[in-house]
Amino acid sequence: MKYLLLIHSNPITWAHPSFLHTDEGKALPKKARDALAAQLENLLKELDGNGELINAVPLDPPAKTRVVRVREGVRATTDGPYSEAKEQLAGVFLIDVASPERAEEVAATIPEAQFYAVEVRPVSVFD
């Protein structure tokens, strides 16, 4: 069963990977940020090692977002996030696991689950 884990975060909390080269994301002490980064790295190694990880990607910050809408055949493109919020969609994991319970178990071990949320969404298959 394939699941997309949508990782919601606030980059200020622990230096989301898209902010590693900036001063943002330093609300937690360095030791705590390092522990969270190690937790994430260990999870990725585990999922890759047991064949459950299909892909995992961080997303750039919302400031780099472009939103495209088409109304009456006219395309309008704007800068910035789809919605104004402190939280953002920070990244995604695509996993292939044996059960919904395993998908939830994986989601619970993603560091952002401690601060915000990880959405577990089954992947549909087109017929």
CSV table of N, CA, C and O in Angstrom, one decimal:
chain,number,residue,atom,x,y,z
A,1,MET,N,0.8,-1.2,0.0
A,1,MET,CA,0.0,0.0,0.0
A,1,MET,C,0.9,1.2,0.0
A,1,MET,O,1.8,1.4,0.9
A,2,LYS,N,0.6,2.1,-0.9
A,2,LYS,CA,1.5,3.3,-1.0
A,2,LYS,C,0.8,4.5,-0.3
A,2,LYS,O,-0.5,4.6,-0.4
A,3,TYR,N,1.6,5.3,0.4
A,3,TYR,CA,1.1,6.4,1.1
A,3,TYR,C,2.0,7.6,0.9
A,3,TYR,O,3.2,7.5,0.8
A,4,LEU,N,1.4,8.8,0.8
A,4,LEU,CA,2.1,10.0,0.7
A,4,LEU,C,2.0,10.6,2.1
A,4,LEU,O,1.0,10.9,2.6
A,5,LEU,N,3.2,10.9,2.7
A,5,LEU,CA,3.2,11.5,4.0
A,5,LEU,C,3.6,13.0,3.8
A,5,LEU,O,4.7,13.3,3.3
A,6,LEU,N,2.6,13.9,4.0
A,6,LEU,CA,2.8,15.3,3.8
A,6,LEU,C,3.2,15.9,5.1
A,6,LEU,O,2.5,15.9,6.1
A,7,ILE,N,4.4,16.5,5.1
A,7,ILE,CA,5.0,16.9,6.4
A,7,ILE,C,4.8,18.4,6.5
A,7,ILE,O,5.3,19.2,5.7
A,8,HIS,N,4.0,18.8,7.5
A,8,HIS,CA,3.7,20.2,7.8
A,8,HIS,C,4.6,20.7,8.9
A,8,HIS,O,4.8,20.0,9.9
A,9,SER,N,5.2,21.9,8.7
A,9,SER,CA,6.2,22.3,9.7
A,9,SER,C,6.2,23.8,9.7
A,9,SER,O,5.6,24.5,8.9
A,10,ASN,N,6.9,24.4,10.7
A,10,ASN,CA,7.3,25.8,10.7
A,10,ASN,C,8.8,25.8,10.7
A,10,ASN,O,9.4,25.3,11.6
A,11,PRO,N,9.4,26.4,9.6
A,11,PRO,CA,10.8,26.3,9.5
A,11,PRO,C,11.6,27.0,10.7
A,11,PRO,O,12.7,26.6,10.9
A,12,ILE,N,10.9,27.8,11.4
A,12,ILE,CA,11.6,28.5,12.5
A,12,ILE,C,11.9,27.5,13.7
A,12,ILE,O,12.8,27.7,14.4
A,13,THR,N,11.1,26.4,13.8
A,13,THR,CA,11.3,25.5,14.9
A,13,THR,C,12.6,24.8,14.9
A,13,THR,O,13.3,24.9,15.9
A,14,TRP,N,13.0,24.2,13.8
A,14,TRP,CA,14.3,23.4,13.9
A,14,TRP,C,15.1,23.4,12.7
A,14,TRP,O,15.9,22.5,12.4
A,15,ALA,N,15.0,24.4,11.9
A,15,ALA,CA,15.9,24.6,10.7
A,15,ALA,C,15.5,23.5,9.6
A,15,ALA,O,16.3,22.6,9.4
A,16,HIS,N,14.4,23.6,9.1
A,16,HIS,CA,14.0,22.7,8.0
A,16,HIS,C,15.1,22.7,6.9
A,16,HIS,O,15.8,23.7,6.8
A,17,PRO,N,15.3,21.6,6.3
A,17,PRO,CA,16.5,21.5,5.3
A,17,PRO,C,16.5,22.7,4.3
A,17,PRO,O,17.6,23.0,3.8
A,18,SER,N,15.4,23.2,3.9
A,18,SER,CA,15.4,24.3,2.9
A,18,SER,C,16.0,25.6,3.5
A,18,SER,O,16.2,26.6,2.8
A,19,PHE,N,16.2,25.7,4.8
A,19,PHE,CA,16.7,26.9,5.5
A,19,PHE,C,18.1,26.6,6.1
A,19,PHE,O,18.5,27.5,6.9
A,20,LEU,N,18.7,25.6,5.7
A,20,LEU,CA,20.0,25.2,6.4
A,20,LEU,C,21.1,26.3,6.2
A,20,LEU,O,22.0,26.4,7.0
A,21,HIS,N,21.0,27.1,5.1
A,21,HIS,CA,22.0,28.1,4.8
A,21,HIS,C,21.6,29.5,5.2
A,21,HIS,O,22.1,30.4,4.6
A,22,THR,N,20.6,29.6,6.1
A,22,THR,CA,20.1,30.9,6.5
A,22,THR,C,20.1,31.0,8.0
A,22,THR,O,20.4,30.0,8.7
A,23,ASP,N,19.8,32.1,8.5
A,23,ASP,CA,19.7,32.2,10.0
A,23,ASP,C,18.3,31.8,10.5
A,23,ASP,O,18.1,31.8,11.7
A,24,GLU,N,17.4,31.5,9.6
A,24,GLU,CA,16.1,31.1,10.1
A,24,GLU,C,16.2,29.7,10.6
A,24,GLU,O,17.0,28.9,10.3
A,25,GLY,N,15.2,29.3,11.4
A,25,GLY,CA,15.1,27.9,11.9
A,25,GLY,C,16.1,27.7,13.1
A,25,GLY,O,16.6,26.6,13.2
A,26,LYS,N,16.2,28.6,13.9
A,26,LYS,CA,17.1,28.4,15.1
A,26,LYS,C,16.4,28.7,16.4
A,26,LYS,O,17.0,29.1,17.4
A,27,ALA,N,15.1,28.4,16.5
A,27,ALA,CA,14.4,28.6,17.7
A,27,ALA,C,14.8,27.5,18.7
A,27,ALA,O,14.8,27.8,19.9
A,28,LEU,N,15.2,26.4,18.3
A,28,LEU,CA,15.6,25.3,19.2
A,28,LEU,C,17.1,25.4,19.3
A,28,LEU,O,17.8,25.8,18.4
A,29,PRO,N,17.7,25.0,20.5
A,29,PRO,CA,19.1,25.0,20.6
A,29,PRO,C,19.8,24.0,19.6
A,29,PRO,O,19.1,23.1,19.2
A,30,LYS,N,21.0,24.3,19.3
A,30,LYS,CA,21.7,23.5,18.3
A,30,LYS,C,21.7,22.0,18.6
A,30,LYS,O,21.5,21.1,17.7
A,31,LYS,N,21.9,21.7,19.9
A,31,LYS,CA,21.9,20.2,20.3
A,31,LYS,C,20.6,19.6,20.0
A,31,LYS,O,20.5,18.4,19.5
A,32,ALA,N,19.5,20.3,20.2
A,32,ALA,CA,18.1,19.7,19.9
A,32,ALA,C,17.9,19.6,18.4
A,32,ALA,O,17.4,18.6,17.9
A,33,ARG,N,18.3,20.6,17.6
A,33,ARG,CA,18.2,20.5,16.2
A,33,ARG,C,19.0,19.4,15.6
A,33,ARG,O,18.6,18.7,14.7
A,34,ASP,N,20.2,19.2,16.2
A,34,ASP,CA,21.1,18.1,15.7
A,34,ASP,C,20.4,16.7,16.0
A,34,ASP,O,20.5,15.8,15.2
A,35,ALA,N,19.8,16.6,17.2
A,35,ALA,CA,19.1,15.4,17.5
A,35,ALA,C,17.9,15.1,16.6
A,35,ALA,O,17.7,14.0,16.2
A,36,LEU,N,17.2,16.1,16.2
A,36,LEU,CA,16.1,16.0,15.3
A,36,LEU,C,16.6,15.6,13.9
A,36,LEU,O,16.0,14.7,13.2
A,37,ALA,N,17.7,16.2,13.5
A,37,ALA,CA,18.3,15.8,12.2
A,37,ALA,C,18.7,14.4,12.2
A,37,ALA,O,18.5,13.7,11.2
A,38,ALA,N,19.3,13.9,13.3
A,38,ALA,CA,19.8,12.6,13.4
A,38,ALA,C,18.6,11.6,13.4
A,38,ALA,O,18.6,10.5,12.7
A,39,GLN,N,17.5,12.0,14.0
A,39,GLN,CA,16.3,11.2,14.0
A,39,GLN,C,15.7,11.0,12.6
A,39,GLN,O,15.4,9.9,12.2
A,40,LEU,N,15.7,12.1,11.9
A,40,LEU,CA,15.2,12.0,10.5
A,40,LEU,C,16.2,11.2,9.6
A,40,LEU,O,15.7,10.3,8.9
A,41,GLU,N,17.5,11.4,9.8
A,41,GLU,CA,18.4,10.6,9.0
A,41,GLU,C,18.3,9.1,9.3
A,41,GLU,O,18.3,8.2,8.4
A,42,ASN,N,18.1,8.7,10.6
A,42,ASN,CA,18.0,7.3,11.0
A,42,ASN,C,16.7,6.7,10.4
A,42,ASN,O,16.7,5.6,9.9
A,43,LEU,N,15.6,7.5,10.4
A,43,LEU,CA,14.4,7.1,9.8
A,43,LEU,C,14.5,6.8,8.3
A,43,LEU,O,14.1,5.8,7.8
A,44,LEU,N,15.2,7.7,7.6
A,44,LEU,CA,15.4,7.6,6.1
A,44,LEU,C,16.2,6.3,5.9
A,44,LEU,O,15.9,5.6,4.9
A,45,LYS,N,17.3,6.1,6.6
A,45,LYS,CA,18.1,4.9,6.5
A,45,LYS,C,17.3,3.6,6.7
A,45,LYS,O,17.4,2.7,6.0
A,46,GLU,N,16.5,3.6,7.8
A,46,GLU,CA,15.7,2.5,8.1
A,46,GLU,C,14.7,2.2,6.9
A,46,GLU,O,14.6,1.0,6.5
A,47,LEU,N,13.9,3.2,6.5
A,47,LEU,CA,13.0,3.0,5.4
A,47,LEU,C,13.6,2.6,4.1
A,47,LEU,O,13.1,1.7,3.4
A,48,ASP,N,14.8,3.1,3.8
A,48,ASP,CA,15.5,2.7,2.6
A,48,ASP,C,16.0,1.3,2.7
A,48,ASP,O,15.9,0.5,1.8
A,49,GLY,N,16.5,1.0,3.9
A,49,GLY,CA,17.1,-0.3,4.1
A,49,GLY,C,16.1,-1.5,4.0
A,49,GLY,O,16.4,-2.6,3.6
A,50,ASN,N,14.8,-1.2,4.5
A,50,ASN,CA,13.8,-2.3,4.5
A,50,ASN,C,12.9,-2.2,3.2
A,50,ASN,O,11.9,-2.9,3.1
A,51,GLY,N,13.2,-1.3,2.3
A,51,GLY,CA,12.5,-1.2,1.0
A,51,GLY,C,11.2,-0.5,1.1
A,51,GLY,O,10.4,-0.5,0.1
A,52,GLU,N,10.9,0.2,2.2
A,52,GLU,CA,9.6,0.9,2.3
A,52,GLU,C,9.7,2.3,1.7
A,52,GLU,O,8.6,2.9,1.4
A,53,LEU,N,10.8,2.9,1.6
A,53,LEU,CA,11.0,4.3,1.0
A,53,LEU,C,11.0,4.3,-0.5
A,53,LEU,O,11.9,3.6,-1.1
A,54,ILE,N,10.1,5.0,-1.1
A,54,ILE,CA,10.1,5.2,-2.5
A,54,ILE,C,10.9,6.5,-2.8
A,54,ILE,O,11.7,6.5,-3.7
A,55,ASN,N,10.5,7.5,-2.1
A,55,ASN,CA,11.2,8.8,-2.3
A,55,ASN,C,10.9,9.7,-1.1
A,55,ASN,O,9.8,9.6,-0.5
A,56,ALA,N,11.8,10.6,-0.8
A,56,ALA,CA,11.6,11.7,0.3
A,56,ALA,C,12.2,12.9,-0.2
A,56,ALA,O,13.4,12.9,-0.6
A,57,VAL,N,11.5,14.0,-0.2
A,57,VAL,CA,12.0,15.3,-0.7
A,57,VAL,C,11.6,16.4,0.2
A,57,VAL,O,10.4,16.5,0.5
A,58,PRO,N,12.5,17.3,0.5
A,58,PRO,CA,12.1,18.6,1.2
A,58,PRO,C,11.7,19.5,0.1
A,58,PRO,O,12.1,19.4,-1.1
A,59,LEU,N,10.8,20.5,0.5
A,59,LEU,CA,10.4,21.5,-0.5
A,59,LEU,C,11.0,22.8,-0.1
A,59,LEU,O,11.3,23.1,1.1
A,60,ASP,N,11.3,23.6,-1.1
A,60,ASP,CA,11.8,25.0,-0.8
A,60,ASP,C,10.8,25.8,0.0
A,60,ASP,O,9.6,25.4,0.0
A,61,PRO,N,11.2,26.8,0.6
A,61,PRO,CA,10.3,27.6,1.4
A,61,PRO,C,9.2,28.3,0.6
A,61,PRO,O,9.4,28.5,-0.6
A,62,PRO,N,8.1,28.6,1.3
A,62,PRO,CA,7.0,29.2,0.6
A,62,PRO,C,7.3,30.5,-0.2
A,62,PRO,O,6.6,30.8,-1.2
A,63,ALA,N,8.3,31.2,0.3
A,63,ALA,CA,8.6,32.4,-0.4
A,63,ALA,C,9.0,32.2,-1.9
A,63,ALA,O,9.0,33.1,-2.7
A,64,LYS,N,9.5,31.0,-2.2
A,64,LYS,CA,9.9,30.6,-3.6
A,64,LYS,C,8.7,30.1,-4.4
A,64,LYS,O,8.9,29.7,-5.5
A,65,THR,N,7.5,30.0,-3.8
A,65,THR,CA,6.4,29.4,-4.4
A,65,THR,C,5.8,30.3,-5.5
A,65,THR,O,5.8,31.5,-5.4
A,66,ARG,N,5.3,29.7,-6.5
A,66,ARG,CA,4.5,30.4,-7.6
A,66,ARG,C,3.1,29.6,-7.6
A,66,ARG,O,3.1,28.4,-7.6
A,67,VAL,N,2.0,30.4,-7.5
A,67,VAL,CA,0.7,29.8,-7.6
A,67,VAL,C,0.1,30.2,-8.9
A,67,VAL,O,0.1,31.3,-9.3
A,68,VAL,N,-0.4,29.1,-9.6
A,68,VAL,CA,-1.0,29.3,-10.9
A,68,VAL,C,-2.5,29.0,-10.8
A,68,VAL,O,-2.9,28.0,-10.3
A,69,ARG,N,-3.3,29.9,-11.4
A,69,ARG,CA,-4.7,29.7,-11.4
A,69,ARG,C,-5.2,30.1,-12.9
A,69,ARG,O,-4.6,31.0,-13.5
A,70,VAL,N,-6.2,29.3,-13.4
A,70,VAL,CA,-6.7,29.6,-14.7
A,70,VAL,C,-8.2,29.9,-14.5
A,70,VAL,O,-8.9,29.1,-14.0
A,71,ARG,N,-8.6,31.1,-14.9
A,71,ARG,CA,-10.0,31.5,-14.8
A,71,ARG,C,-10.5,31.9,-16.2
A,71,ARG,O,-9.8,32.8,-16.8
A,72,GLU,N,-11.5,31.3,-16.7
A,72,GLU,CA,-12.1,31.6,-18.0
A,72,GLU,C,-11.0,31.6,-19.1
A,72,GLU,O,-10.9,32.5,-20.0
A,73,GLY,N,-10.1,30.6,-19.0
A,73,GLY,CA,-9.0,30.4,-20.0
A,73,GLY,C,-7.8,31.3,-19.9
A,73,GLY,O,-6.9,31.3,-20.6
A,74,VAL,N,-7.8,32.2,-18.8
A,74,VAL,CA,-6.7,33.1,-18.6
A,74,VAL,C,-5.9,32.7,-17.4
A,74,VAL,O,-6.4,32.4,-16.3
A,75,ARG,N,-4.6,32.5,-17.7
A,75,ARG,CA,-3.7,32.1,-16.6
A,75,ARG,C,-3.2,33.3,-15.8
A,75,ARG,O,-2.8,34.3,-16.4
A,76,ALA,N,-3.2,33.2,-14.5
A,76,ALA,CA,-2.7,34.2,-13.6
A,76,ALA,C,-1.7,33.5,-12.7
A,76,ALA,O,-2.0,32.5,-12.0
A,77,THR,N,-0.5,34.0,-12.6
A,77,THR,CA,0.5,33.5,-11.7
A,77,THR,C,0.9,34.5,-10.7
A,77,THR,O,1.2,35.7,-11.1
A,78,THR,N,1.0,34.1,-9.4
A,78,THR,CA,1.4,35.0,-8.4
A,78,THR,C,2.5,34.4,-7.6
A,78,THR,O,2.7,33.2,-7.6
A,79,ASP,N,3.3,35.3,-6.9
A,79,ASP,CA,4.4,34.8,-6.1
A,79,ASP,C,3.8,34.5,-4.7
A,79,ASP,O,2.8,35.0,-4.3
A,80,GLY,N,4.6,33.6,-4.0
A,80,GLY,CA,4.2,33.4,-2.6
A,80,GLY,C,3.4,32.1,-2.4
A,80,GLY,O,2.9,31.5,-3.4
A,81,PRO,N,3.1,31.8,-1.2
A,81,PRO,CA,2.4,30.6,-0.9
A,81,PRO,C,0.9,30.7,-1.2
A,81,PRO,O,0.4,31.8,-1.4
A,82,TYR,N,0.3,29.5,-1.3
A,82,TYR,CA,-1.1,29.4,-1.6
A,82,TYR,C,-1.9,30.1,-0.5
A,82,TYR,O,-2.9,30.8,-0.8
A,83,SER,N,-1.5,30.0,0.7
A,83,SER,CA,-2.2,30.6,1.8
A,83,SER,C,-1.2,31.2,2.8
A,83,SER,O,-0.1,30.6,2.9
A,84,GLU,N,-1.6,32.2,3.5
A,84,GLU,CA,-0.7,32.8,4.5
A,84,GLU,C,-0.8,32.0,5.8
A,84,GLU,O,-1.9,31.9,6.4
A,85,ALA,N,0.2,31.4,6.2
A,85,ALA,CA,0.2,30.7,7.5
A,85,ALA,C,1.7,30.5,8.0
A,85,ALA,O,2.6,30.5,7.1
A,86,LYS,N,1.8,30.3,9.3
A,86,LYS,CA,3.2,30.1,9.8
A,86,LYS,C,3.6,28.7,9.4
A,86,LYS,O,4.8,28.4,9.1
A,87,GLU,N,2.7,27.8,9.4
A,87,GLU,CA,3.0,26.4,9.0
A,87,GLU,C,3.1,26.3,7.5
A,87,GLU,O,2.4,27.0,6.8
A,88,GLN,N,3.8,25.3,7.0
A,88,GLN,CA,4.0,25.2,5.6
A,88,GLN,C,4.1,23.7,5.3
A,88,GLN,O,4.3,22.9,6.2
A,89,LEU,N,3.8,23.3,4.0
A,89,LEU,CA,4.1,22.0,3.6
A,89,LEU,C,5.6,22.0,3.3
A,89,LEU,O,6.1,22.6,2.4
A,90,ALA,N,6.3,21.3,4.2
A,90,ALA,CA,7.8,21.3,4.2
A,90,ALA,C,8.4,20.2,3.3
A,90,ALA,O,9.6,20.4,2.9
A,91,GLY,N,7.7,19.1,3.1
A,91,GLY,CA,8.3,18.0,2.4
A,91,GLY,C,7.3,16.8,2.3
A,91,GLY,O,6.3,16.9,2.9
A,92,VAL,N,7.7,15.8,1.6
A,92,VAL,CA,6.9,14.6,1.4
A,92,VAL,C,7.7,13.4,1.4
A,92,VAL,O,8.9,13.4,1.0
A,93,PHE,N,7.2,12.3,1.9
A,93,PHE,CA,7.7,11.0,1.8
A,93,PHE,C,6.7,10.2,1.0
A,93,PHE,O,5.5,10.3,1.3
A,94,LEU,N,7.2,9.4,0.1
A,94,LEU,CA,6.3,8.4,-0.6
A,94,LEU,C,6.8,7.1,-0.1
A,94,LEU,O,8.0,6.7,-0.3
A,95,ILE,N,5.9,6.3,0.5
A,95,ILE,CA,6.3,5.1,1.1
A,95,ILE,C,5.4,4.0,0.6
A,95,ILE,O,4.3,4.2,0.1
A,96,ASP,N,5.9,2.7,0.7
A,96,ASP,CA,5.1,1.6,0.3
A,96,ASP,C,5.2,0.6,1.5
A,96,ASP,O,6.3,0.0,1.7
A,97,VAL,N,4.1,0.5,2.2
A,97,VAL,CA,4.1,-0.2,3.5
A,97,VAL,C,3.0,-1.3,3.5
A,97,VAL,O,2.1,-1.2,2.7
A,98,ALA,N,3.0,-2.2,4.5
A,98,ALA,CA,2.1,-3.3,4.5
A,98,ALA,C,0.7,-2.9,5.0
A,98,ALA,O,-0.3,-3.6,4.7
A,99,SER,N,0.6,-1.8,5.7
A,99,SER,CA,-0.7,-1.5,6.3
A,99,SER,C,-0.8,0.0,6.6
A,99,SER,O,0.2,0.7,6.8
A,100,PRO,N,-2.1,0.5,6.8
A,100,PRO,CA,-2.3,1.9,7.3
A,100,PRO,C,-1.6,2.1,8.6
A,100,PRO,O,-1.1,3.2,8.9
A,101,GLU,N,-1.6,1.1,9.5
A,101,GLU,CA,-1.0,1.3,10.8
A,101,GLU,C,0.5,1.5,10.7
A,101,GLU,O,1.1,2.4,11.4
A,102,ARG,N,1.2,0.8,9.7
A,102,ARG,CA,2.6,1.1,9.5
A,102,ARG,C,2.9,2.5,9.0
A,102,ARG,O,3.8,3.1,9.4
A,103,ALA,N,2.0,2.9,8.1
A,103,ALA,CA,2.1,4.3,7.6
A,103,ALA,C,2.0,5.3,8.7
A,103,ALA,O,2.8,6.3,8.8
A,104,GLU,N,1.1,5.1,9.6
A,104,GLU,CA,1.0,6.0,10.8
A,104,GLU,C,2.2,5.9,11.7
A,104,GLU,O,2.6,6.9,12.2
A,105,GLU,N,2.7,4.7,11.8
A,105,GLU,CA,3.9,4.5,12.7
A,105,GLU,C,5.1,5.3,12.1
A,105,GLU,O,5.8,6.0,12.8
A,106,VAL,N,5.3,5.2,10.8
A,106,VAL,CA,6.3,6.0,10.1
A,106,VAL,C,6.1,7.5,10.3
A,106,VAL,O,7.0,8.2,10.7
A,107,ALA,N,4.9,7.9,10.1
A,107,ALA,CA,4.6,9.3,10.2
A,107,ALA,C,4.9,9.8,11.6
A,107,ALA,O,5.4,11.0,11.8
A,108,ALA,N,4.6,9.0,12.6
A,108,ALA,CA,4.9,9.4,14.0
A,108,ALA,C,6.3,9.6,14.3
A,108,ALA,O,6.7,10.3,15.3
A,109,THR,N,7.2,9.0,13.5
A,109,THR,CA,8.7,9.1,13.8
A,109,THR,C,9.3,10.2,13.0
A,109,THR,O,10.5,10.5,13.2
A,110,ILE,N,8.6,10.9,12.1
A,110,ILE,CA,9.1,12.1,11.5
A,110,ILE,C,9.1,13.2,12.5
A,110,ILE,O,8.1,13.5,13.1
A,111,PRO,N,10.3,13.9,12.6
A,111,PRO,CA,10.4,14.9,13.7
A,111,PRO,C,9.3,16.0,13.7
A,111,PRO,O,8.8,16.4,14.8
A,112,GLU,N,8.7,16.4,12.6
A,112,GLU,CA,7.7,17.5,12.6
A,112,GLU,C,6.4,17.0,13.3
A,112,GLU,O,5.6,17.8,13.7
A,113,ALA,N,6.2,15.7,13.4
A,113,ALA,CA,5.0,15.2,14.1
A,113,ALA,C,5.0,15.7,15.5
A,113,ALA,O,3.9,15.8,16.1
A,114,GLN,N,6.2,16.0,16.1
A,114,GLN,CA,6.3,16.4,17.5
A,114,GLN,C,5.8,17.9,17.6
A,114,GLN,O,5.5,18.3,18.7
A,115,PHE,N,5.9,18.6,16.5
A,115,PHE,CA,5.6,20.1,16.6
A,115,PHE,C,4.4,20.5,15.9
A,115,PHE,O,3.6,21.4,16.3
A,116,TYR,N,4.1,19.9,14.7
A,116,TYR,CA,3.0,20.3,13.9
A,116,TYR,C,2.2,19.0,13.5
A,116,TYR,O,1.5,18.5,14.3
A,117,ALA,N,2.4,18.6,12.3
A,117,ALA,CA,1.6,17.4,11.8
A,117,ALA,C,2.2,16.8,10.6
A,117,ALA,O,2.9,17.4,9.8
A,118,VAL,N,1.9,15.5,10.5
A,118,VAL,CA,2.3,14.7,9.3
A,118,VAL,C,1.0,14.1,8.8
A,118,VAL,O,0.4,13.3,9.5
A,119,GLU,N,0.5,14.5,7.6
A,119,GLU,CA,-0.7,13.9,7.0
A,119,GLU,C,-0.4,12.6,6.3
A,119,GLU,O,0.6,12.6,5.5
A,120,VAL,N,-1.2,11.6,6.6
A,120,VAL,CA,-1.0,10.3,5.9
A,120,VAL,C,-2.1,10.1,4.9
A,120,VAL,O,-3.3,10.0,5.2
A,121,ARG,N,-1.7,10.1,3.6
A,121,ARG,CA,-2.7,10.1,2.6
A,121,ARG,C,-2.5,8.9,1.7
A,121,ARG,O,-1.4,8.8,1.1
A,122,PRO,N,-3.4,8.0,1.5
A,122,PRO,CA,-3.3,6.8,0.6
A,122,PRO,C,-3.1,7.3,-0.8
A,122,PRO,O,-3.8,8.3,-1.2
A,123,VAL,N,-2.3,6.7,-1.6
A,123,VAL,CA,-2.1,7.0,-3.0
A,123,VAL,C,-3.1,6.2,-3.8
A,123,VAL,O,-3.1,5.0,-3.7
A,124,SER,N,-3.9,6.9,-4.6
A,124,SER,CA,-4.9,6.2,-5.5
A,124,SER,C,-4.2,5.7,-6.7
A,124,SER,O,-3.2,6.3,-7.2
A,125,VAL,N,-4.8,4.7,-7.4
A,125,VAL,CA,-4.3,4.2,-8.6
A,125,VAL,C,-5.4,4.4,-9.7
A,125,VAL,O,-6.5,4.1,-9.5
A,126,PHE,N,-5.0,5.1,-10.8
A,126,PHE,CA,-5.9,5.3,-11.9
A,126,PHE,C,-6.2,4.0,-12.6
A,126,PHE,O,-5.2,3.2,-12.9
A,127,ASP,N,-7.4,3.7,-12.9
A,127,ASP,CA,-7.7,2.5,-13.7
A,127,ASP,C,-7.5,2.7,-15.1
A,127,ASP,O,-7.7,3.7,-15.7
